[in-house]
Coordinates of C-alpha atoms and ligand atoms in Angstrom, one line a residue:
X1 CA -91.0 -56.6 -29.8
X2 CA -89.5 -53.4 -28.3
X3 CA -86.2 -51.6 -28.7
X4 CA -84.5 -49.8 -25.8
X5 CA -81.5 -47.5 -25.8
X6 CA -79.4 -47.2 -22.6
X7 CA -77.2 -44.1 -22.5
X8 CA -74.1 -44.5 -20.4
X9 CA -70.8 -46.5 -20.3
X10 CA -70.2 -47.6 -16.7
X11 CA -71.1 -50.7 -14.7
X12 CA -74.5 -49.4 -13.7
X13 CA -75.3 -48.7 -17.4
X14 CA -74.1 -52.1 -18.5
X15 CA -76.3 -53.6 -15.9
X16 CA -79.3 -51.6 -17.1
X17 CA -78.7 -52.8 -20.7
X18 CA -78.4 -56.4 -19.4
X19 CA -81.6 -56.1 -17.4
X20 CA -83.6 -54.7 -20.3
X21 CA -82.1 -57.5 -22.4
X22 CA -83.8 -59.9 -19.9
X23 CA -87.3 -58.4 -20.6
X24 CA -89.8 -60.6 -22.4
X25 CA -90.8 -57.5 -24.4
X26 CA -87.4 -56.5 -25.7
X27 CA -85.4 -57.9 -28.6
X28 CA -82.8 -55.2 -29.0
X29 CA -80.9 -53.0 -26.5
X30 CA -78.7 -50.3 -27.9
X31 CA -75.9 -49.1 -25.6
X32 CA -74.6 -45.6 -26.3
X33 CA -71.8 -44.6 -26.1
X34 CA -71.5 -48.0 -24.4
X35 CA -68.6 -50.0 -23.3
X36 CA -66.5 -52.5 -25.3
X37 CA -66.8 -55.0 -22.5
X38 CA -70.3 -55.9 -23.6
X39 CA -68.9 -57.6 -26.7
X40 CA -67.2 -60.1 -24.3
X41 CA -70.6 -61.1 -22.8
X42 CA -73.3 -63.5 -24.2
X43 CA -75.9 -60.8 -24.9
X44 CA -73.2 -58.7 -26.7
X45 CA -71.9 -61.6 -28.8
X46 CA -75.5 -62.5 -29.8
X47 CA -76.3 -59.0 -30.8
X48 CA -79.1 -58.5 -28.2
X49 CA -77.0 -55.7 -26.8
X50 CA -75.4 -53.6 -29.5
X51 CA -73.0 -50.7 -29.0
X52 CA -73.7 -47.3 -30.5
X53 CA -70.4 -45.5 -30.0
X54 CA -71.6 -41.9 -30.0
X55 CA -72.1 -39.3 -27.2
X56 CA -73.6 -36.7 -29.4
X57 CA -77.2 -35.9 -28.3
X58 CA -78.4 -35.0 -31.7
X59 CA -77.0 -38.2 -33.2
X60 CA -78.6 -40.2 -30.4
X61 CA -81.9 -38.5 -31.2
X62 CA -81.5 -39.2 -35.0
X63 CA -80.6 -42.8 -34.2
X64 CA -83.7 -43.3 -32.0
X65 CA -86.0 -41.9 -34.6
X66 CA -84.4 -43.9 -37.4
X67 CA -84.4 -47.2 -35.5
X68 CA -87.8 -46.5 -33.9
X69 CA -86.5 -46.9 -30.3
X70 CA -89.3 -47.4 -27.9
X71 CA -87.7 -46.2 -24.7
X72 CA -84.4 -44.5 -23.7
X73 CA -83.0 -44.9 -20.1
X74 CA -80.2 -42.5 -19.1
X75 CA -78.0 -44.0 -16.4
X76 CA -75.9 -41.3 -15.1
X77 CA -76.1 -37.7 -13.8
X78 CA -73.8 -36.1 -16.3
X79 CA -75.9 -36.5 -19.4
X80 CA -79.0 -35.8 -17.4
X81 CA -77.5 -32.6 -16.2
X82 CA -76.6 -31.7 -19.8
X83 CA -80.2 -32.1 -20.8
X84 CA -80.3 -35.3 -22.8
X85 CA -83.9 -36.0 -21.6
X86 CA -85.1 -32.6 -22.8
X87 CA -83.4 -33.1 -26.2
X88 CA -85.0 -36.5 -26.7
X89 CA -88.5 -35.5 -25.4
X90 CA -88.6 -32.6 -27.8
X91 CA -88.3 -35.2 -30.6
X92 CA -91.1 -37.3 -29.2
X93 CA -88.9 -40.0 -27.8
X94 CA -90.0 -41.8 -24.6
X95 CA -87.4 -41.6 -21.8
X96 CA -86.7 -42.5 -18.2
X97 CA -84.7 -39.9 -16.3
X98 CA -85.3 -36.3 -15.0
X99 CA -85.2 -33.2 -17.1
X100 CA -82.2 -30.9 -16.8
X101 CA -83.9 -28.6 -14.3
X102 CA -84.6 -31.4 -11.9
X103 CA -81.0 -32.6 -11.8
X104 CA -80.3 -29.8 -9.3
X105 CA -81.4 -32.2 -6.7
X106 CA -78.0 -33.8 -7.2
X107 CA -76.0 -31.1 -8.7
X108 CA -76.7 -28.4 -6.1
X109 CA -76.4 -30.1 -2.6
X110 CA -77.2 -26.8 -0.8
X111 CA -80.5 -26.5 -2.7
X112 CA -81.5 -30.0 -1.7
X113 CA -80.3 -29.7 1.9
X114 CA -82.4 -26.5 2.3
X115 CA -85.4 -28.3 0.8
X116 CA -85.1 -31.3 3.1
X117 CA -84.6 -29.0 6.1
X118 CA -87.7 -27.0 5.2
X119 CA -89.9 -30.0 5.0
X120 CA -88.5 -31.6 8.2
X121 CA -86.7 -34.6 6.6
X122 CA -84.0 -35.6 9.0
X123 CA -80.4 -34.8 7.9
X124 CA -77.1 -34.0 9.6
X125 CA -76.4 -30.4 10.7
X126 CA -74.8 -28.5 7.8
X127 CA -73.6 -25.1 6.6
X128 CA -72.9 -23.9 3.1
X129 CA -69.8 -21.8 2.2
X130 CA -68.5 -19.9 -0.9
X131 CA -65.4 -18.7 0.9
X132 CA -62.7 -21.1 2.0
X133 CA -61.5 -19.0 4.9
X134 CA -65.0 -18.7 6.3
X135 CA -65.4 -22.5 5.9
X136 CA -62.2 -23.1 7.9
X137 CA -63.2 -20.7 10.6
X138 CA -66.5 -22.6 11.0
X139 CA -64.8 -26.0 11.3
X140 CA -62.4 -24.6 13.9
X141 CA -65.3 -23.1 15.8
X142 CA -67.6 -26.2 15.9
X143 CA -64.9 -28.6 16.9
X144 CA -66.9 -31.8 16.0
X145 CA -66.0 -34.1 13.1
X146 CA -67.4 -33.2 9.7
X147 CA -67.7 -34.3 6.1
X148 CA -66.7 -31.6 3.5
X149 CA -68.6 -31.9 0.3
X150 CA -68.2 -30.2 -3.1
X151 CA -71.6 -28.7 -3.8
X152 CA -71.7 -29.9 -7.5
X153 CA -71.4 -33.1 -9.4
X154 CA -68.2 -35.0 -8.7
X155 CA -68.8 -38.6 -9.9
X156 CA -69.7 -39.7 -6.4
X157 CA -66.2 -38.7 -5.1
X158 CA -66.8 -35.2 -3.9
X159 CA -67.3 -35.9 -0.2
X160 CA -64.3 -36.0 2.2
X161 CA -64.8 -37.6 5.6
X162 CA -62.6 -35.8 8.2
X163 CA -61.1 -37.0 11.5
X164 CA -60.4 -33.6 13.0
X165 CA -60.1 -29.9 12.4
X166 CA -56.8 -29.9 10.4
X167 CA -58.1 -32.7 8.3
X168 CA -61.2 -30.6 7.5
X169 CA -59.0 -27.6 6.6
X170 CA -57.0 -29.8 4.2
X171 CA -60.3 -31.0 2.7
X172 CA -61.5 -27.4 2.2
X173 CA -58.2 -26.5 0.5
X174 CA -58.4 -29.5 -1.7
X175 CA -62.0 -28.8 -2.8
X176 CA -62.1 -25.0 -2.9
X177 CA -58.5 -23.9 -3.5
X178 CA -56.9 -26.7 -5.5
X179 CA -60.2 -27.5 -7.2
X180 CA -59.6 -31.3 -7.2
X181 CA -63.3 -31.8 -8.3
X182 CA -63.2 -28.8 -10.7
X183 CA -65.9 -26.1 -10.6
X184 CA -68.2 -28.3 -8.4
X185 CA -65.9 -27.1 -5.5
X186 CA -66.7 -23.4 -5.8
X187 CA -69.1 -24.0 -3.0
X188 CA -68.9 -26.5 -0.2
X189 CA -71.4 -28.0 2.2
X190 CA -69.9 -28.8 5.6
X191 CA -71.9 -31.5 7.3
X192 CA -71.8 -33.2 10.7
X193 CA -70.1 -36.5 10.4
X194 CA -72.4 -39.4 11.2
X195 CA -71.5 -42.9 12.3
X196 CA -73.5 -46.1 11.7
X197 CA -74.5 -48.0 8.6
X198 CA -75.0 -46.7 5.1
X199 CA -78.2 -47.6 3.4
X200 CA -79.0 -46.9 -0.3
X201 CA -82.6 -46.7 -1.3
X202 CA -84.2 -46.2 -4.7
X203 CA -87.6 -44.8 -5.6
X204 CA -89.1 -44.7 -9.1
X205 CA -91.3 -41.7 -9.8
X206 CA -93.7 -41.3 -12.8
X207 CA -94.8 -37.7 -12.3
X208 CA -97.8 -38.8 -10.2
X209 CA -96.9 -41.8 -8.1
X210 CA -93.9 -43.1 -6.3
X211 CA -92.7 -46.7 -6.2
X212 CA -90.1 -47.3 -3.5
X213 CA -88.1 -50.4 -4.2
X214 CA -88.4 -52.7 -1.3
X215 CA -84.8 -54.0 -1.5
X216 CA -82.1 -51.9 0.0
X217 CA -78.3 -52.1 -0.6
X218 CA -75.2 -51.3 1.4
X219 CA -72.4 -49.5 -0.5
X220 CA -68.8 -49.5 0.7
X221 CA -67.3 -46.1 -0.2
X222 CA -63.8 -46.0 1.4
X223 CA -61.0 -47.1 -1.0
X224 CA -59.5 -49.6 1.4
X225 CA -60.6 -51.9 4.2
X226 CA -60.3 -50.1 7.5
X227 CA -57.8 -52.5 8.9
X228 CA -55.6 -52.3 5.8
X229 CA -53.4 -49.8 7.6
X230 CA -50.3 -50.3 5.6
X231 CA -52.0 -49.7 2.2
X232 CA -53.8 -46.7 3.6
X233 CA -50.5 -45.3 4.9
X234 CA -48.8 -45.9 1.6
X235 CA -51.8 -44.3 -0.3
X236 CA -51.9 -41.3 2.1
X237 CA -55.3 -41.8 3.6
X238 CA -58.5 -43.8 3.1
X239 CA -60.3 -41.7 0.5
X240 CA -63.9 -42.0 -0.4
X241 CA -64.7 -43.4 -3.8
X242 CA -67.8 -43.8 -5.9
X243 CA -68.2 -47.2 -4.2
X244 CA -65.9 -50.2 -4.1
X245 CA -68.5 -52.9 -3.7
X246 CA -72.0 -53.6 -2.4
X247 CA -74.4 -56.2 -1.2
X248 CA -78.2 -56.7 -0.9
X249 CA -80.5 -57.1 0.8
X250 CA -79.2 -54.8 3.5
X251 CA -78.8 -56.8 6.8
X252 CA -80.0 -53.9 9.0
X253 CA -83.1 -53.1 7.1
X254 CA -86.2 -54.7 8.6
X255 CA -89.8 -54.2 7.4
X256 CA -90.5 -51.7 10.2
X257 CA -87.5 -49.7 9.1
X258 CA -88.8 -49.7 5.5
X259 CA -92.0 -48.3 6.7
X260 CA -90.2 -45.6 8.7
X261 CA -88.0 -44.6 5.7
X262 CA -91.1 -44.3 3.4
X263 CA -93.1 -42.4 6.0
X264 CA -90.4 -40.1 7.4
X265 CA -88.2 -39.6 4.3
X266 CA -89.7 -40.7 1.0
X267 CA -93.2 -39.4 1.2
X268 CA -92.4 -35.9 2.3
X269 CA -89.6 -35.6 -0.3
X270 CA -91.8 -36.8 -3.1
X271 CA -94.6 -34.6 -2.0
X272 CA -92.2 -31.6 -2.0
X273 CA -91.0 -32.5 -5.5
X274 CA -94.4 -32.9 -7.0
X275 CA -96.3 -30.3 -5.1
X276 CA -94.0 -27.6 -3.7
X277 CA -91.6 -27.6 -6.7
X278 CA -94.3 -28.5 -9.1
X279 CA -92.0 -31.0 -11.0
X280 CA -93.4 -33.9 -12.9
X281 CA -90.3 -35.9 -12.2
X282 CA -90.0 -39.2 -14.1
X283 CA -87.1 -41.4 -13.2
X284 CA -85.2 -42.7 -10.2
X285 CA -84.4 -40.9 -6.9
X286 CA -81.6 -42.4 -4.8
X287 CA -81.6 -41.7 -1.1
X288 CA -78.3 -42.1 0.6
X289 CA -79.1 -42.7 4.3
X290 CA -77.3 -43.2 7.5
X291 CA -78.7 -45.3 10.4
X292 CA -76.8 -44.5 13.5
X293 CA -76.5 -46.7 16.6
X294 CA -79.4 -44.9 18.3
X295 CA -81.7 -45.7 15.3
X296 CA -81.6 -42.1 14.1
X297 CA -82.0 -42.0 10.3
X298 CA -80.5 -39.2 8.3
X299 CA -80.4 -38.4 4.6
X300 CA -76.8 -37.6 3.6
X301 CA -77.4 -37.3 -0.2
X302 CA -80.1 -37.5 -2.8
X303 CA -79.1 -38.4 -6.4
X304 CA -81.2 -38.4 -9.6
X305 CA -80.2 -41.9 -10.8
X306 CA -79.4 -45.4 -9.6
X307 CA -76.4 -45.8 -7.3
X308 CA -73.4 -47.5 -8.8
X309 CA -72.6 -50.3 -7.6
X310 CA -75.9 -50.5 -5.7
X311 CA -78.0 -51.0 -8.9
X312 CA -75.9 -53.9 -9.9
X313 CA -77.0 -56.0 -6.9
X314 CA -80.6 -54.7 -6.7
X315 CA -81.2 -55.4 -10.4
X316 CA -80.0 -59.0 -9.9
X317 CA -82.6 -59.5 -7.1
X318 CA -85.4 -57.8 -9.0
X319 CA -87.6 -60.2 -10.9
X320 CA -90.1 -57.6 -12.2
X321 CA -89.6 -56.9 -15.9
X322 CA -87.6 -53.7 -16.1
X323 CA -89.2 -52.7 -19.4
X324 CA -92.6 -52.8 -17.7
X325 CA -91.3 -50.5 -15.0
X326 CA -89.8 -48.2 -17.5
X327 CA -93.0 -47.9 -19.5
X328 CA -95.0 -47.3 -16.3
X329 CA -92.6 -44.4 -15.4
X330 CA -93.2 -42.9 -18.8
X331 CA -97.0 -43.5 -18.8
X332 CA -97.6 -42.5 -15.2
X333 CA -98.9 -45.9 -14.2
X334 CA -96.4 -47.1 -11.6
X335 CA -99.3 -47.9 -9.3
X336 CA -100.0 -50.9 -11.5
X337 CA -96.6 -52.5 -11.0
X338 CA -96.1 -55.5 -8.8
X339 CA -92.6 -55.7 -7.3
X340 CA -91.3 -59.3 -7.4
X341 CA -88.0 -60.1 -5.8
X342 CA -86.1 -63.4 -5.9
X343 CA -84.8 -64.9 -2.6
X344 CA -81.1 -64.6 -3.3
X345 CA -78.5 -62.5 -1.6
X346 CA -76.1 -60.7 -4.0
X347 CA -72.5 -59.3 -3.5
X348 CA -70.7 -57.1 -6.0
X349 CA -67.0 -56.7 -5.6
X350 CA -65.3 -54.1 -7.8
X351 CA -62.0 -54.8 -9.4
X352 CA -60.1 -51.5 -9.2
X353 CA -56.8 -50.4 -10.7
X354 CA -54.3 -50.8 -7.9
X355 CA -50.7 -49.8 -7.6
X356 CA -48.9 -50.1 -10.9
X357 CA -45.6 -49.1 -12.5
X358 CA -45.6 -45.7 -14.2
X359 CA -43.1 -44.5 -16.8
X360 CA -41.4 -42.7 -13.8
X361 CA -42.1 -44.2 -10.4
X362 CA -45.5 -45.6 -9.4
X363 CA -49.2 -45.0 -9.9
X364 CA -51.0 -45.1 -6.5
X365 CA -54.1 -46.6 -8.1
X366 CA -57.8 -45.6 -7.8
X367 CA -59.1 -43.2 -6.5
X368 CA -55.6 -41.5 -7.0
X369 CA -53.6 -41.6 -10.2
X370 CA -54.0 -44.9 -11.9
X371 CA -52.4 -46.7 -14.8
X372 CA -54.2 -47.8 -18.0
X373 CA -53.7 -50.4 -20.7
X374 CA -53.3 -53.5 -18.4
X375 CA -54.5 -56.6 -20.1
X376 CA -57.5 -58.2 -18.3
X377 CA -57.0 -62.0 -17.9
X378 CA -59.2 -64.7 -16.6
X379 CA -62.6 -63.6 -17.8
X380 CA -63.1 -67.0 -19.6
X381 CA -62.7 -68.8 -16.2
X382 CA -65.7 -67.0 -14.5
X383 CA -68.3 -69.5 -13.2
X384 CA -71.7 -69.7 -15.0
X385 CA -74.3 -67.5 -13.2
X386 CA -71.7 -65.0 -11.9
X387 CA -72.1 -61.7 -13.7
X388 CA -69.4 -59.4 -14.8
X389 CA -70.4 -55.8 -15.6
X390 CA -67.7 -53.7 -17.3
X391 CA -66.8 -50.1 -16.4
X392 CA -63.3 -48.7 -17.1
X393 CA -62.3 -50.9 -20.0
X394 CA -61.2 -50.6 -23.6
X395 CA -60.1 -53.2 -26.2
X396 CA -58.0 -53.7 -29.2
X397 CA -58.1 -56.5 -31.8
X398 CA -54.8 -58.0 -30.8
X399 CA -54.8 -57.9 -27.0
X400 CA -58.5 -58.0 -26.2
X401 CA -59.8 -56.1 -23.2
X402 CA -57.6 -53.9 -21.2
X403 CA -58.1 -51.5 -18.2
X404 CA -59.0 -47.9 -19.0
X405 CA -60.4 -46.5 -15.8
X406 CA -60.2 -46.6 -12.0
X407 CA -63.2 -48.9 -11.3
X408 CA -62.6 -51.5 -14.0
X409 CA -65.3 -54.1 -13.6
X410 CA -67.8 -55.6 -11.2
X411 CA -68.1 -59.2 -10.2
X412 CA -71.6 -60.0 -9.0
X413 CA -72.5 -63.3 -7.4
X414 CA -75.8 -64.5 -5.9
X415 CA -76.5 -67.3 -3.4
X416 CA -79.1 -68.3 -0.8
X417 CA -77.0 -66.8 2.0
X418 CA -74.9 -63.6 2.1
X419 CA -71.9 -65.7 3.2
X420 CA -72.2 -68.0 0.2
X421 CA -72.7 -65.0 -2.2
X422 CA -69.5 -63.4 -0.7
X423 CA -67.5 -66.6 -1.0
X424 CA -68.6 -67.0 -4.7
X425 CA -67.9 -63.4 -5.6
X426 CA -64.4 -63.5 -4.1
X427 CA -63.6 -66.9 -5.6
X428 CA -64.4 -65.5 -9.0
X429 CA -62.7 -62.1 -8.7
X430 CA -59.6 -64.1 -7.8
X431 CA -59.7 -65.7 -11.3
X432 CA -59.2 -62.2 -12.9
X433 CA -55.9 -60.3 -13.1
X434 CA -54.7 -57.1 -14.6
X435 CA -51.3 -57.6 -16.2
X436 CA -48.9 -54.8 -15.4
X437 CA -46.7 -55.0 -18.5
X438 CA -44.2 -52.4 -17.0
X439 CA -43.8 -54.6 -13.9
X440 CA -43.0 -58.1 -15.2
X441 CA -46.7 -58.8 -15.7
X442 CA -47.5 -58.5 -12.0
X443 CA -51.2 -58.3 -11.1
X444 CA -52.2 -54.7 -10.4
X445 CA -55.9 -55.5 -9.7
X446 CA -57.0 -54.3 -6.3
X447 CA -60.3 -55.1 -4.4
X448 CA -61.7 -54.7 -0.9
X449 CA -62.0 -57.9 1.1
X450 CA -64.7 -56.9 3.5
X451 CA -67.7 -56.3 1.2
X452 CA -70.7 -57.9 2.9
X453 CA -69.0 -58.2 6.3
Ligands
LIG501 N1 -72.4 -45.6 -5.0 C1 -72.6 -44.2 -4.8 C2 -73.1 -43.5 -6.0 O1 -73.6 -44.1 -6.9 O2 -73.1 -42.3 -5.9

């Protein structure tokens, strides 16, 4: 039997650990630095998933050698960008995930936009700026609506969708002057705003072949439901998040559209990665796409890992053994993998930290300033078959699990129709509460009500 180590701590990483735990080949999944939430799940209690609470790359390498770990999967862009794959490969450890150099596909938006433009992959009009005043002059001049994006990594939150010119100027100030997303805002990409439906699409690469996953997901990025005008006003706008929920399969993706996406977008991009850049990329590429009302497809982002929360629903639908996919990525044999999907629909609703009482005044909640330390109640009431993946949580021996991040946990339900999956996910998230100890125990859990609609 095999041992896998998943590096990460969020919902996507918990889901990866869980999915490897389902493999017929695997009897141990190490989760580093992991998430205390796994100890509140069956696989955690049984020791199939075991937490290794270190972030140190050398210690991870030592641990993998000592425990004879067969495969390491790195879930998120930050450790990938810090070179964890390079460190582990030097020690002869098998991995899934791109080397540090290849992470620029996500960490340098301007680099990727220029690459896509050069090879004719459709994407919205864009311009890159290092100077905030030049960026503002540009948005005043073009007049149409834009999205202002921090060029570097920003935990999925660095894109601000703007209504008009003054909105865009505010966004430029926020990213480039106030540095809300840190150094990643030294440069911005200003992109034409697109309307339509968002499609998230993953492709596994093994350095030779590409295996596009044939199930697509729909992510919901704005923090609030569009008609939740009172909450949006109180919050000061409907900011984008890393994702507030998701469903799959995507209702607007038909087999002909899959073919179009592979032909027009995936194949030229993979060809450019392998042949123009000369990169033997092993891992996942995530295409964030927009399909507009006139059937125009555009790539609005490429990332070097699974989407979060998209992976949480796609993994539930995938019946192929993940360890077999992982080994094929490492061995360069993805062409031998048979994709098997179950027939269910899945919905993931994320429980976020909402408005809570602060020492002075109020916390607005994710993606703004949020409180921590709110006891998580109701997990024992969740129905069998409904998955909970943990993200921003911590625990203590006396009080059990408490909130420790903005996106706290994911509730994922499956059913034979999207409507039933939705109903089940919402029925179960309603069993959970975050106890605001500074506000008479009021529930400060917030979630969007329109996921899957
Ligand atoms: N859900 C968006 C992302 O993972 O970046």
